[in-house]
XYZ file of C-alpha atoms in Angstrom:
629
model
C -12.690 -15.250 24.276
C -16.287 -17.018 24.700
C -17.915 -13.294 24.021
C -15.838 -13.413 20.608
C -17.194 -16.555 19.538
C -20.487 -16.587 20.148
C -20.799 -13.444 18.023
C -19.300 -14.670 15.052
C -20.714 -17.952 13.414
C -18.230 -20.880 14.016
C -18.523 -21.555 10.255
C -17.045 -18.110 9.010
C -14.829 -18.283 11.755
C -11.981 -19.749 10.504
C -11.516 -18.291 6.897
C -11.758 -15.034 9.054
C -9.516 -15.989 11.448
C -6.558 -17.352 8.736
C -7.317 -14.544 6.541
C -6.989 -11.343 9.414
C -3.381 -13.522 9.957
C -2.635 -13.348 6.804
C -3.394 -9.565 5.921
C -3.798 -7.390 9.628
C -1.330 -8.938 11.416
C 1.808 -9.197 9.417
C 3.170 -6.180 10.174
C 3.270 -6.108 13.975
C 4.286 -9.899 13.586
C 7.450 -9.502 11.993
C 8.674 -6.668 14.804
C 10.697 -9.107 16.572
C 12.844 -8.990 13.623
C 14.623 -6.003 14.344
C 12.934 -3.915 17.484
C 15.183 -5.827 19.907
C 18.425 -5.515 17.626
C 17.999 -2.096 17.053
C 17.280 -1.151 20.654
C 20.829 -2.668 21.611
C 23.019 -2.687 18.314
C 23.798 1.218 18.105
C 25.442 0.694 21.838
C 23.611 3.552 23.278
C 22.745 1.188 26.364
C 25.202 -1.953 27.710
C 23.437 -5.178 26.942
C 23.850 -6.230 30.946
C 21.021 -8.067 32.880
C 19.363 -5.676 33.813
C 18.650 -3.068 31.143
C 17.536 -6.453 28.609
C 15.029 -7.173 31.300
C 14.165 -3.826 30.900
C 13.373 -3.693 27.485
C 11.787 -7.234 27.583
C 9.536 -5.434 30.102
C 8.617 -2.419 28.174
C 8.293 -4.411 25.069
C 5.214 -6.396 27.090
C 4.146 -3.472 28.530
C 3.929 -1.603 25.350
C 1.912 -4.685 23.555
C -0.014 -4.944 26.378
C -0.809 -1.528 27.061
C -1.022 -0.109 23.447
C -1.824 -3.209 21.396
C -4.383 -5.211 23.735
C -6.110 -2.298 26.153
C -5.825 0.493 23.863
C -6.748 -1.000 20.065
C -8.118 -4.529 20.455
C -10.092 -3.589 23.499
C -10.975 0.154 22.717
C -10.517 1.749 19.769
C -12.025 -1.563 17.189
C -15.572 -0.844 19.039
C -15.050 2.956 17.092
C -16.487 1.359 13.846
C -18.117 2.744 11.577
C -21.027 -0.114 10.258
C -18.054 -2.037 10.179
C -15.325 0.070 8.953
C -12.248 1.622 10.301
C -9.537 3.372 9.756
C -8.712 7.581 10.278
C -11.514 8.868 8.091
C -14.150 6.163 9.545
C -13.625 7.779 12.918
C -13.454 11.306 11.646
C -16.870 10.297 9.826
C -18.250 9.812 12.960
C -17.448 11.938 15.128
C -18.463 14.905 11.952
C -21.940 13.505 12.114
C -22.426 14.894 15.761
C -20.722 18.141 15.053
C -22.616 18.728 11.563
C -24.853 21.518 13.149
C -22.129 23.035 15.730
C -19.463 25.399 14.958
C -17.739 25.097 11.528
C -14.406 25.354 13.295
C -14.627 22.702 15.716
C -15.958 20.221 12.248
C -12.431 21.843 10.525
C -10.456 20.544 13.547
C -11.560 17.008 13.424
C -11.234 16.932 9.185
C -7.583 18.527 9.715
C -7.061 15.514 12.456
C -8.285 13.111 10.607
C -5.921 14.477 7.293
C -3.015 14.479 9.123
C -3.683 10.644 10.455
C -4.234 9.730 7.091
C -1.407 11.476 5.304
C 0.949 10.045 8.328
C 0.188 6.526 7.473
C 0.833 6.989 3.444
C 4.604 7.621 5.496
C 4.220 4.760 7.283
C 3.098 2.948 4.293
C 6.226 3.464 2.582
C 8.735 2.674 5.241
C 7.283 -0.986 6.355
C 7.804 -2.948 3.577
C 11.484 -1.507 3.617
C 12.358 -2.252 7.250
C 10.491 -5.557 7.255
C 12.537 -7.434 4.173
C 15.491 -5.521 5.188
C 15.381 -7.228 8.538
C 14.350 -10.743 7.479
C 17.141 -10.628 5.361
C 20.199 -9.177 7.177
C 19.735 -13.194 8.885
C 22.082 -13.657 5.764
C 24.722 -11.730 7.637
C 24.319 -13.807 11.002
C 24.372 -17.173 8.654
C 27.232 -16.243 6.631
C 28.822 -13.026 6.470
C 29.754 -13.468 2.746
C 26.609 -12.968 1.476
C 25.813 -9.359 3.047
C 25.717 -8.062 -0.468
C 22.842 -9.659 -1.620
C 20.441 -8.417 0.793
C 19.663 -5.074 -0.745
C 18.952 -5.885 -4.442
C 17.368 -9.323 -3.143
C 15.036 -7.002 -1.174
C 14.283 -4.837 -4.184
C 13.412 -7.963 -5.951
C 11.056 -8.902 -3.724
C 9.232 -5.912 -2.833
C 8.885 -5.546 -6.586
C 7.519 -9.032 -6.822
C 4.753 -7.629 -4.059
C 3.451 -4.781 -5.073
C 2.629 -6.437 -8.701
C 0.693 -9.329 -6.533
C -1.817 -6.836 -5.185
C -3.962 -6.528 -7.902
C -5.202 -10.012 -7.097
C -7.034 -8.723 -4.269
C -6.570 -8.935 -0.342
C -9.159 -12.341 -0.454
C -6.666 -14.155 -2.252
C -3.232 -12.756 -1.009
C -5.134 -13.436 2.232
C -5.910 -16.781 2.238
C -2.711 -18.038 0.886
C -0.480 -15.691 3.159
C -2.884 -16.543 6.364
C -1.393 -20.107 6.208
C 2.048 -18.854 6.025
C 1.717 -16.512 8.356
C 0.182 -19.372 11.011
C 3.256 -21.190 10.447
C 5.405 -18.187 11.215
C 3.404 -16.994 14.343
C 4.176 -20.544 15.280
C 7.883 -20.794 14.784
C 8.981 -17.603 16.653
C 7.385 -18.868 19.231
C 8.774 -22.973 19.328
C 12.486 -21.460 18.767
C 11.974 -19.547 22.089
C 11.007 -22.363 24.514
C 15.005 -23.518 25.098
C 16.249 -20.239 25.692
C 13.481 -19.621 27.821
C 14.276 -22.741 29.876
C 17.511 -22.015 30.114
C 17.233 -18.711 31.752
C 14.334 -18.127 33.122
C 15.168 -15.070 34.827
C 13.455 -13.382 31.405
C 10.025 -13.734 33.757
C 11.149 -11.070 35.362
C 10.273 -8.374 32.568
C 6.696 -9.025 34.061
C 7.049 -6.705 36.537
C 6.754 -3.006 35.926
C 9.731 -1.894 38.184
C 12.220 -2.978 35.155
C 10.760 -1.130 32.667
C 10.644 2.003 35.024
C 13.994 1.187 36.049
C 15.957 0.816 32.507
C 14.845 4.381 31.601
C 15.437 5.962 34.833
C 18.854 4.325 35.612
C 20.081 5.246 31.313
C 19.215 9.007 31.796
C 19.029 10.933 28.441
C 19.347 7.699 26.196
C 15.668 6.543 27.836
C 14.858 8.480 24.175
C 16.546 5.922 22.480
C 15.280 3.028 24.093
C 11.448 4.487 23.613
C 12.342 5.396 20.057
C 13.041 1.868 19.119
C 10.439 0.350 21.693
C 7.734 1.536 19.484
C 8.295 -0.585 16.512
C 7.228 -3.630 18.689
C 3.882 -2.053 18.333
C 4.068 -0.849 14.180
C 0.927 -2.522 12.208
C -1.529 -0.943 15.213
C -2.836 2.126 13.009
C -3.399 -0.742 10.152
C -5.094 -2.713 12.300
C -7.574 -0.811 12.910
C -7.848 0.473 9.094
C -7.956 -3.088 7.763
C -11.523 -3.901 9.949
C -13.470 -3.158 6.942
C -11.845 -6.335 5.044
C -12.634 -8.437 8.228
C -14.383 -7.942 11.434
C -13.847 -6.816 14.886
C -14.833 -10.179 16.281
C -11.709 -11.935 14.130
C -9.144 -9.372 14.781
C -9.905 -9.906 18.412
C -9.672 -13.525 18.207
C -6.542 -14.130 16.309
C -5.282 -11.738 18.420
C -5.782 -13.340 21.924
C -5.316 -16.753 20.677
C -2.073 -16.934 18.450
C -0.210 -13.685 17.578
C -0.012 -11.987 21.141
C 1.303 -15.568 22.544
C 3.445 -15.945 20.028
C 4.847 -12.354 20.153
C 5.475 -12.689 23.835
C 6.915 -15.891 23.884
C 9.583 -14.548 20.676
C 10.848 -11.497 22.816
C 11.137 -13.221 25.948
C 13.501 -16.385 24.018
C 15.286 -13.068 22.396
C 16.046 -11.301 26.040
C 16.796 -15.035 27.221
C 19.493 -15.704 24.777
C 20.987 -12.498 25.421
C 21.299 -13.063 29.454
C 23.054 -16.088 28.352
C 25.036 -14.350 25.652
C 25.200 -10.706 26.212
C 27.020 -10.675 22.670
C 23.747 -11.863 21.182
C 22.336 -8.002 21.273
C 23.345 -8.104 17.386
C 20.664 -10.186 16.449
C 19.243 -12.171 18.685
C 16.100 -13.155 16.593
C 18.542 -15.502 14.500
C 21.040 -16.364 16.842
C 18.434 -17.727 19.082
C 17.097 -20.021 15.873
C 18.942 -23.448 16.337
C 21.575 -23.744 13.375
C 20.121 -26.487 11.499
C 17.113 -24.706 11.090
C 18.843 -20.967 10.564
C 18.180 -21.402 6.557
C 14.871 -22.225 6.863
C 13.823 -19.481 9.328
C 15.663 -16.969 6.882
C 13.351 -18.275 4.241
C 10.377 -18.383 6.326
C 10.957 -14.826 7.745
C 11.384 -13.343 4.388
C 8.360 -14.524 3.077
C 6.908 -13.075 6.216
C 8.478 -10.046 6.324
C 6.310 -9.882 2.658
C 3.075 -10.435 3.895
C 3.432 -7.911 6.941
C 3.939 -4.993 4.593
C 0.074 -6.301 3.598
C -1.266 -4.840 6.506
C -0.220 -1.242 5.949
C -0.769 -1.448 2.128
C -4.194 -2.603 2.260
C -5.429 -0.387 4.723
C -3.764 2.403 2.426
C -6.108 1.269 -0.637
C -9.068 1.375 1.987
C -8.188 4.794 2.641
C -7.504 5.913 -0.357
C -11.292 5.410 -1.626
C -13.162 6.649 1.135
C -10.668 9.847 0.817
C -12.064 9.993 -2.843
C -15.096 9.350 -2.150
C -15.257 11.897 0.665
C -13.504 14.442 -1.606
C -10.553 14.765 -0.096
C -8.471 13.128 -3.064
C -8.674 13.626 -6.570
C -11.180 10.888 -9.011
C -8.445 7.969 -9.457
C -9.002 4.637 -10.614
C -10.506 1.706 -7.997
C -10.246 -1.546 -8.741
C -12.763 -3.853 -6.378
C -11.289 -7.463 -6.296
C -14.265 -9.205 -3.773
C -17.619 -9.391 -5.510
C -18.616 -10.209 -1.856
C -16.575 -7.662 0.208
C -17.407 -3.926 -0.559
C -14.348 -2.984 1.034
C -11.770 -4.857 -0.708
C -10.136 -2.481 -3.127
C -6.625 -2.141 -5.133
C -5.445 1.392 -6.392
C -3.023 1.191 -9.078
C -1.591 4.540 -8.890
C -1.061 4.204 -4.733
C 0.185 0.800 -5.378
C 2.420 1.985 -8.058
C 4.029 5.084 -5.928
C 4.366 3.202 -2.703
C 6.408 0.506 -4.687
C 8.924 3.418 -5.990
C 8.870 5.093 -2.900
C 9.435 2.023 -1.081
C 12.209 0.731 -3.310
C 14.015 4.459 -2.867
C 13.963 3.963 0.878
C 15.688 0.495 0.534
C 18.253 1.897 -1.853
C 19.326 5.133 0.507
C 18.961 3.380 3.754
C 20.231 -0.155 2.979
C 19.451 -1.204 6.288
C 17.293 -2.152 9.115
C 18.467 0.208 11.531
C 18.699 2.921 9.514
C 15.492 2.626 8.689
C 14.790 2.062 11.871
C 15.461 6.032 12.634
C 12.618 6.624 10.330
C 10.034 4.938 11.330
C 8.952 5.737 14.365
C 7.891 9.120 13.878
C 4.304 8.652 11.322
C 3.569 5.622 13.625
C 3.766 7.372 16.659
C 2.314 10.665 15.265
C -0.986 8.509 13.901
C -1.354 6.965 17.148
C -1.776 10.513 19.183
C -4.190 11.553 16.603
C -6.296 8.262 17.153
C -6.417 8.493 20.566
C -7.358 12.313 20.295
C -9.997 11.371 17.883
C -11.343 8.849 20.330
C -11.573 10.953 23.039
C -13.950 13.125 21.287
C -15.722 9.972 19.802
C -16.200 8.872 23.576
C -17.258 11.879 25.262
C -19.798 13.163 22.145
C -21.048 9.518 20.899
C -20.460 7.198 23.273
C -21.871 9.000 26.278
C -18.660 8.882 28.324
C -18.475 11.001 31.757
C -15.302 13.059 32.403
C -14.047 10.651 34.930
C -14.201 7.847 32.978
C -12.631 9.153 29.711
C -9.895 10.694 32.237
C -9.663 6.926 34.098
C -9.375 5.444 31.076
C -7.361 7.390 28.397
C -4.785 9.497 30.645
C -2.327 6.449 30.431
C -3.287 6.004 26.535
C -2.471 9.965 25.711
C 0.501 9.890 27.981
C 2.174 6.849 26.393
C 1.700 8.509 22.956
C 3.021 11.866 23.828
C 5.946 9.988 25.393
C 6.226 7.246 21.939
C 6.019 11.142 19.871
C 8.564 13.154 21.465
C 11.387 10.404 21.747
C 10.358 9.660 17.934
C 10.779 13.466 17.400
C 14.668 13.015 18.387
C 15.170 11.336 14.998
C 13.898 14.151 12.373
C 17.927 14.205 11.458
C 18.658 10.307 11.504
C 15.570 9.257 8.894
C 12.823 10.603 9.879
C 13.116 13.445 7.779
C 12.514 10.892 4.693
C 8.547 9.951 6.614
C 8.003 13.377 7.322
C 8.584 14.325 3.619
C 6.041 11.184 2.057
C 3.392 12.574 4.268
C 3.588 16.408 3.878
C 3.202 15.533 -0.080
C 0.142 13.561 0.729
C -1.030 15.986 3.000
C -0.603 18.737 0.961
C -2.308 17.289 -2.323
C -5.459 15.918 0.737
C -5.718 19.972 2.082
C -5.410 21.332 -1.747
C -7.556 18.885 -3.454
C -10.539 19.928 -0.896
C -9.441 23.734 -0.622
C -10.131 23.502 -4.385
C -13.230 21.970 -4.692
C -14.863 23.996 -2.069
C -13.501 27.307 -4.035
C -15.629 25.470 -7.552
C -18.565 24.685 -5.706
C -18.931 28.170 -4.220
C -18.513 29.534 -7.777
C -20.694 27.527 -9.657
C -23.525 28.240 -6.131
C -23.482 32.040 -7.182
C -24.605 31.218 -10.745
C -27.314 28.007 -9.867
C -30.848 27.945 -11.325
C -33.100 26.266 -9.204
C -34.849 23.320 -10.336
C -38.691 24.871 -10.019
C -37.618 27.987 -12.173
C -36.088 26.234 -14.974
C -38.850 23.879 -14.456
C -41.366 26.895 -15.286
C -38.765 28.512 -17.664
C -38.906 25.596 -19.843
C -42.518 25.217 -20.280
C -43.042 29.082 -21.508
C -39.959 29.005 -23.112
C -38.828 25.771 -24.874
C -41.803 23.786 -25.650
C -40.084 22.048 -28.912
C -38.141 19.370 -27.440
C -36.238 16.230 -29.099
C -36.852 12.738 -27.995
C -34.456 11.068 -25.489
C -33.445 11.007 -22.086
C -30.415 13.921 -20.452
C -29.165 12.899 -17.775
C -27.452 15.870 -16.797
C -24.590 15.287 -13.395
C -23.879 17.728 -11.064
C -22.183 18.137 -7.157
C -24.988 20.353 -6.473
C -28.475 19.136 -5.760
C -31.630 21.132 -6.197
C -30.070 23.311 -8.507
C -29.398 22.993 -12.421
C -25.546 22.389 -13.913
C -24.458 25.103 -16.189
C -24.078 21.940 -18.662
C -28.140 22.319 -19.366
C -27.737 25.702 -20.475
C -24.059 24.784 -22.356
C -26.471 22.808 -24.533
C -29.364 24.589 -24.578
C -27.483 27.944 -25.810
C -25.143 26.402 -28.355
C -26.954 23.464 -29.710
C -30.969 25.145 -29.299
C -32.641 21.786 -28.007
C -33.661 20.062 -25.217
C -34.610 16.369 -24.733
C -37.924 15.267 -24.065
C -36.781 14.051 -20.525
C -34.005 16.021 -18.456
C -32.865 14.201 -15.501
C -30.749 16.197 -12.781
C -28.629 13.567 -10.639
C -26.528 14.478 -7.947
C -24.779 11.592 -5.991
C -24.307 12.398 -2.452
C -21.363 10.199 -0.405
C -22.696 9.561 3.172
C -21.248 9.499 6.566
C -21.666 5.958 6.368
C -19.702 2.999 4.755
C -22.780 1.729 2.956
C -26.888 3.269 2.191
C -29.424 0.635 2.428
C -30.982 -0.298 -1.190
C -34.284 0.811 -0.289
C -32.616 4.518 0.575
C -30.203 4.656 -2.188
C -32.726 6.594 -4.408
C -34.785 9.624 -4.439
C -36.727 11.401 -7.410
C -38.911 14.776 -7.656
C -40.707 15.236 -10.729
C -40.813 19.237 -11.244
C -43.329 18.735 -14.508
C -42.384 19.350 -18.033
C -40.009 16.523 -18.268
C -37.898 17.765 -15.758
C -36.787 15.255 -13.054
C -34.661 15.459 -10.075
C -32.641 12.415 -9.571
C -30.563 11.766 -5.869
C -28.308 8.890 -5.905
C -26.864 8.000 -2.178
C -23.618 6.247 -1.174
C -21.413 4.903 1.507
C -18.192 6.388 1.627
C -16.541 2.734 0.922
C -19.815 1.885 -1.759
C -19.130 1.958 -5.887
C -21.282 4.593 -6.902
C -23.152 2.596 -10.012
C -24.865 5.105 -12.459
C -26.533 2.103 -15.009
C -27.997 0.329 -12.067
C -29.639 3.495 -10.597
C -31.648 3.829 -13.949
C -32.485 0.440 -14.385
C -34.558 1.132 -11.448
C -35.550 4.526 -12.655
C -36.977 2.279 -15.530
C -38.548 -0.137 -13.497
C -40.734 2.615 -12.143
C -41.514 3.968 -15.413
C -40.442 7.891 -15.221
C -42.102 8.936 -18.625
C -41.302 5.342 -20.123
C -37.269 6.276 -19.539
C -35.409 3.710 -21.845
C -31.888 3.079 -20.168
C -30.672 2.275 -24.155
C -31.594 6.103 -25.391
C -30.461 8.154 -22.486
C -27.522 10.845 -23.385
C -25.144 11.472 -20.277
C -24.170 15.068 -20.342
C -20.900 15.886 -17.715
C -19.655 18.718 -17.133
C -16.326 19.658 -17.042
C -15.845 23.321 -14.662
C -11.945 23.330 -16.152
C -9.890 25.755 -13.700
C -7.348 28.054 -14.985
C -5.187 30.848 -12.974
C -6.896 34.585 -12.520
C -6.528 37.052 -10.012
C -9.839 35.526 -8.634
C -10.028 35.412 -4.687
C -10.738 32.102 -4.407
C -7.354 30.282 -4.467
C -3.692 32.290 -5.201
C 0.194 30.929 -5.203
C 1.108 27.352 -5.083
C -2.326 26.384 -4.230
C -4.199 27.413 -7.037
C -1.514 25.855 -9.270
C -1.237 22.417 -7.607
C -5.310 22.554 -7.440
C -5.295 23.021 -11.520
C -2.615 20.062 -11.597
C -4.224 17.670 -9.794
C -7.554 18.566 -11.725
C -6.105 17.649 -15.015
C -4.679 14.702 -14.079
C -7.193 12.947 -12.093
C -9.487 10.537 -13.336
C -12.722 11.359 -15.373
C -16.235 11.066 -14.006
C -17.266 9.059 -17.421
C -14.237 6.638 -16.150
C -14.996 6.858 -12.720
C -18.513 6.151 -12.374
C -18.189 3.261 -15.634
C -20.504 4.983 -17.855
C -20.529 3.859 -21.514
C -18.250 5.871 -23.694
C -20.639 5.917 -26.125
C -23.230 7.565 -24.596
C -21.261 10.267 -22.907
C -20.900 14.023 -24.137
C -18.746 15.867 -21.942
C -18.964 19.732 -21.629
C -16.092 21.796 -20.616
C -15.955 25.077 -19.254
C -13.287 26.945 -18.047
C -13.557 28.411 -14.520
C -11.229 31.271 -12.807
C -9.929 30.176 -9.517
């Protein structure tokens, strides 16, 4: 722990530390409210001595294994300048294969969509199971009031998803404290039971675990299937570094939510060797009565937060998909003026709350949920660990024998974690699979289609230096002003010049050509941000660059085009000119069937560049033509 704190300054420490509580680790620290319970409450395996040592043992085995080795050890030092997540890795790993084969680059993109489109599933399914489960406590307290857990739950996840427009600083800071408090009950309820049977140490050793799954045969499935939600939140860990840092994910970690965690299942598997009729929830029936009410309210409130995790990390995704092109333009709303990464999406926010609230209303419970969930978590985990492999052996310098040494347990826990998951396609996790074939599908499309526009509009560019020339035998009347003239494709000219040229016969004095290029990088140091070629005549080349988690900001990148005095540019009479190549259906080879007509969909409806890159209405002509796909 020394290593941790002497790389992060003491004095940032602590809102760090109470804020990654608060936001990374609220998902993975509400587990204990129904991993256990569902392992044991379907009846698949008898709730004797033995088999709950068992899956006490491969409940610490799996956190320690997966949680600590694999994702707080490993995978956090796979940042990218300080951002994670699927498409953080994927950036990585592209920049080494930018010059090799284009198929190998297409595997690692594909990868790195599926991850991505597998956690929207996962996304949708946490908030569910976690209210669900802090709630159902109603049922152990008094039976009569089983009726209000669903629409109380609906309620509630209603009343989060509106909160996240206030940003993750906020929501973090006041749910870190919360969340402290909770990290700290589960694990003061467990110290009695504990004491009382403290046989529970047993689960330490290995042989259990090995010996529950050998001695139940076939329903070893079962008991993986459900194992795997002690370890749910890990993908968003790892996604959420770019609102904190590696150094406070580690600490909180090691110092209160693995203890805690630990101490939680081992009271649970305690209470149940003392009362084998516990099995049906032995989070609450360990909690002492007089404090049963209160733990209900605190777990709720929890069970809140944890869905943070996965949502947040969704919004981070989200942009650097966008910005990366593999999304359509949609609106981003940054809530830190400090922290770059801190981002809400309203229309993500707004379909994960309906999606969300439909999984509540046809699953109505934990368990059944339960079925469901397993199946994206386990699926994103392979992928990581695939990803990190290459990441190892290509940027990290790895040998062979150590990438074998270390990952062969890694991969072979996943595979394990995937298959039993794969068991429960027919119980629920039909309902995941669905969520993240639609994302995947509009990711895959959304790219498909932009490649097919950018290799038309290639076959009809102009290059700069001809049009350049062309203007100055050709067009020497010009009117005053600044174009600025946008396009994908640098060191060529938009069909948008000639849109005006042809229909309204002028040019302006000054014609600016700016292309903003998204880097493999989260963020492009000021002094690299710009580049300009003057090509004589008034014509200027203009290259904005960008992180892929950076605002692209149009106004400030010709405030310092003005400070350097490009023809006396004056940012109050410059004339933005974007183009709009509209797609419409054809017989044209470049995209057919569903494809070309969810491509043309997804085009219409997504979010302007005038909107997206905040330019001022008033100043903006846009240009449409229409383009066969």
């Amino acid at each position: 722990m020394f290593f941790i704190l002497r790389k992060e300054p003491k004095k940032k420490l602590w809102p760090l530390f109470v804020g990654t509580i608060g936001v990374v680790y609220g998902d993975i620290g509400t587990s204990p409210l129904y991993t256990i319970k569902t392992c044991f409450e379907s009846g698949a395996i008898i709730p004797d001595a033995v088999n709950i040592i068992g899956v006490i043992s491969l409940i610490f085995w799996a956190l320690f294994l997966v949680v600590t080795l694999k994702y707080v050890s490993i995978i956090l030092r796979a940042d990218n300048r300080g951002e994670g997540g699927v498409f953080a890795l994927v950036a990585l790993i592209s920049r080494y294969f930018r010059n090799t084969k284009k198929s190998n680059r297409s595997i690692i993109i594909g990868l790195g969509v599926l991850g991505a489109a597998l956690l929207y599933g996962d996304g949708v399914i946490t908030p569910a199971i976690s209210v669900l489960g802090a709630l159902e406590g109603l049922s152990v307290a008094s039976p009569k009031l089983s009726f209000m857990i669903v629409p109380v739950a609906v309620i509630l996840l209603i009343t989060l998803f509106w909160y996240q427009k206030s940003g993750t600083a906020k929501i973090g800071k006041f749910f870190g404290s919360i969340m402290m408090v909770w990290f700290i009950s589960i694990a003061l309820v467990a110290i009695i039971p504990i004491i009382q049977e403290p046989r529970i140490f047993l689960a330490l050793n290995p042989w259990y675990a090995f010996h529950v799954l050998k001695s139940n045969g076939i329903l070893s499935i079962h008991i993986l299937g459900t194992i795997v939600l002690a370890v749910t939140g890990v993908e968003a860990l790892y996604a959420d570094l770019g609102h904190f840092t590696k150094y406070s994910i580690r600490f909180s970690w090691f110092s209160l939510v693995l203890p805690a965690l630990l101490m939680n299942y081992f009271g649970q598997g305690a209470t149940m060797l003392k009362n084998p009729d516990a099995y049906v929830n032995p989070f609450y029936i360990m909690v002492p009565e007089l404090m049963l009410y209160p733990m209900i309210i605190l777990a709720t409130v929890a069970s809140i937060i944890a869905s943070q995790a996965v949502i947040t990390g969704l919004f981070s995704i989200t942009w650097q998909a966008v910005l990366l092109g593999f999304m359509p333009r949609m609106r981003i709303v940054h809530t830190s003026p400090s922290q770059r990464g801190q981002v809400y999406v309203p229309f993500i926010n707004n379909s994960l709350l309906v999606l969300t609230v439909l999984s509540v209303l046809l699953f109505k419970s934990s368990d059944s949920l339960a079925s469901a969930y397993g199946l994206t978590i386990t699926g994103i985990m392979l992928i990581t660990t695939a990803l990190t492999i290459v990441l190892s052996h290509y940027t990290w310098k790895w040998s062979i024998p150590k990438i074998i040494s270390v990952f062969t347990i890694f991969i072979c826990i996943d595979i394990i974690f995937f298959a039993s998951s794969i068991t429960k396609i027919l119980d629920g996790a039909w309902y995941t699979v669905c969520i993240s074939t639609i994302f995947g599908v509009v990711m895959y499309t959304w790219r498909k289609g932009m490649q097919a526009l950018a290799k038309i509009f290639r076959k009809k560019r102009t290059t700069l230096a001809a049009f350049s020339k062309d203007v100055g035998i050709t067009f020497r009347k010009r009117v005053p002003g600044t174009a600025v003239y946008m396009t994908r494709t640098a060191n060529s000219i938009p069909s948008t010049v000639f849109t005006n040229r042809n229909h309204n016969h002028c040019l302006h004095e000054n014609i600016i050509i700016l292309s903003v290029e998204i880097k493999n990088v989260p963020r492009v140091a000021p002094s690299k941000r710009i580049k300009e070629v003057n090509f004589n005549n008034g014509i200027y080349q203009v290259k904005a660059y960008y992180g892929f988690i950076e605002v692209p900001n149009i106004l400030k990148i010709f405030k310092r085009l003005e400070e350097k005095a490009i023809r006396n540019i004056d940012i109050k009479d410059i004339s933005f000119f974007i183009g709009r190549g509209i797609p419409v259906e054809s017989t044209a080879p470049y995209l057919s069937g569903w494809v070309e007509k969810l491509f043309i969909f997804l085009f219409n409806n997504a979010a302007s560049a005038t909107e997206f890159y905040k330019l001022p209405d008033d100043r903006v002509v846009e240009l449409g033509t229409r383009v066969h796909v």
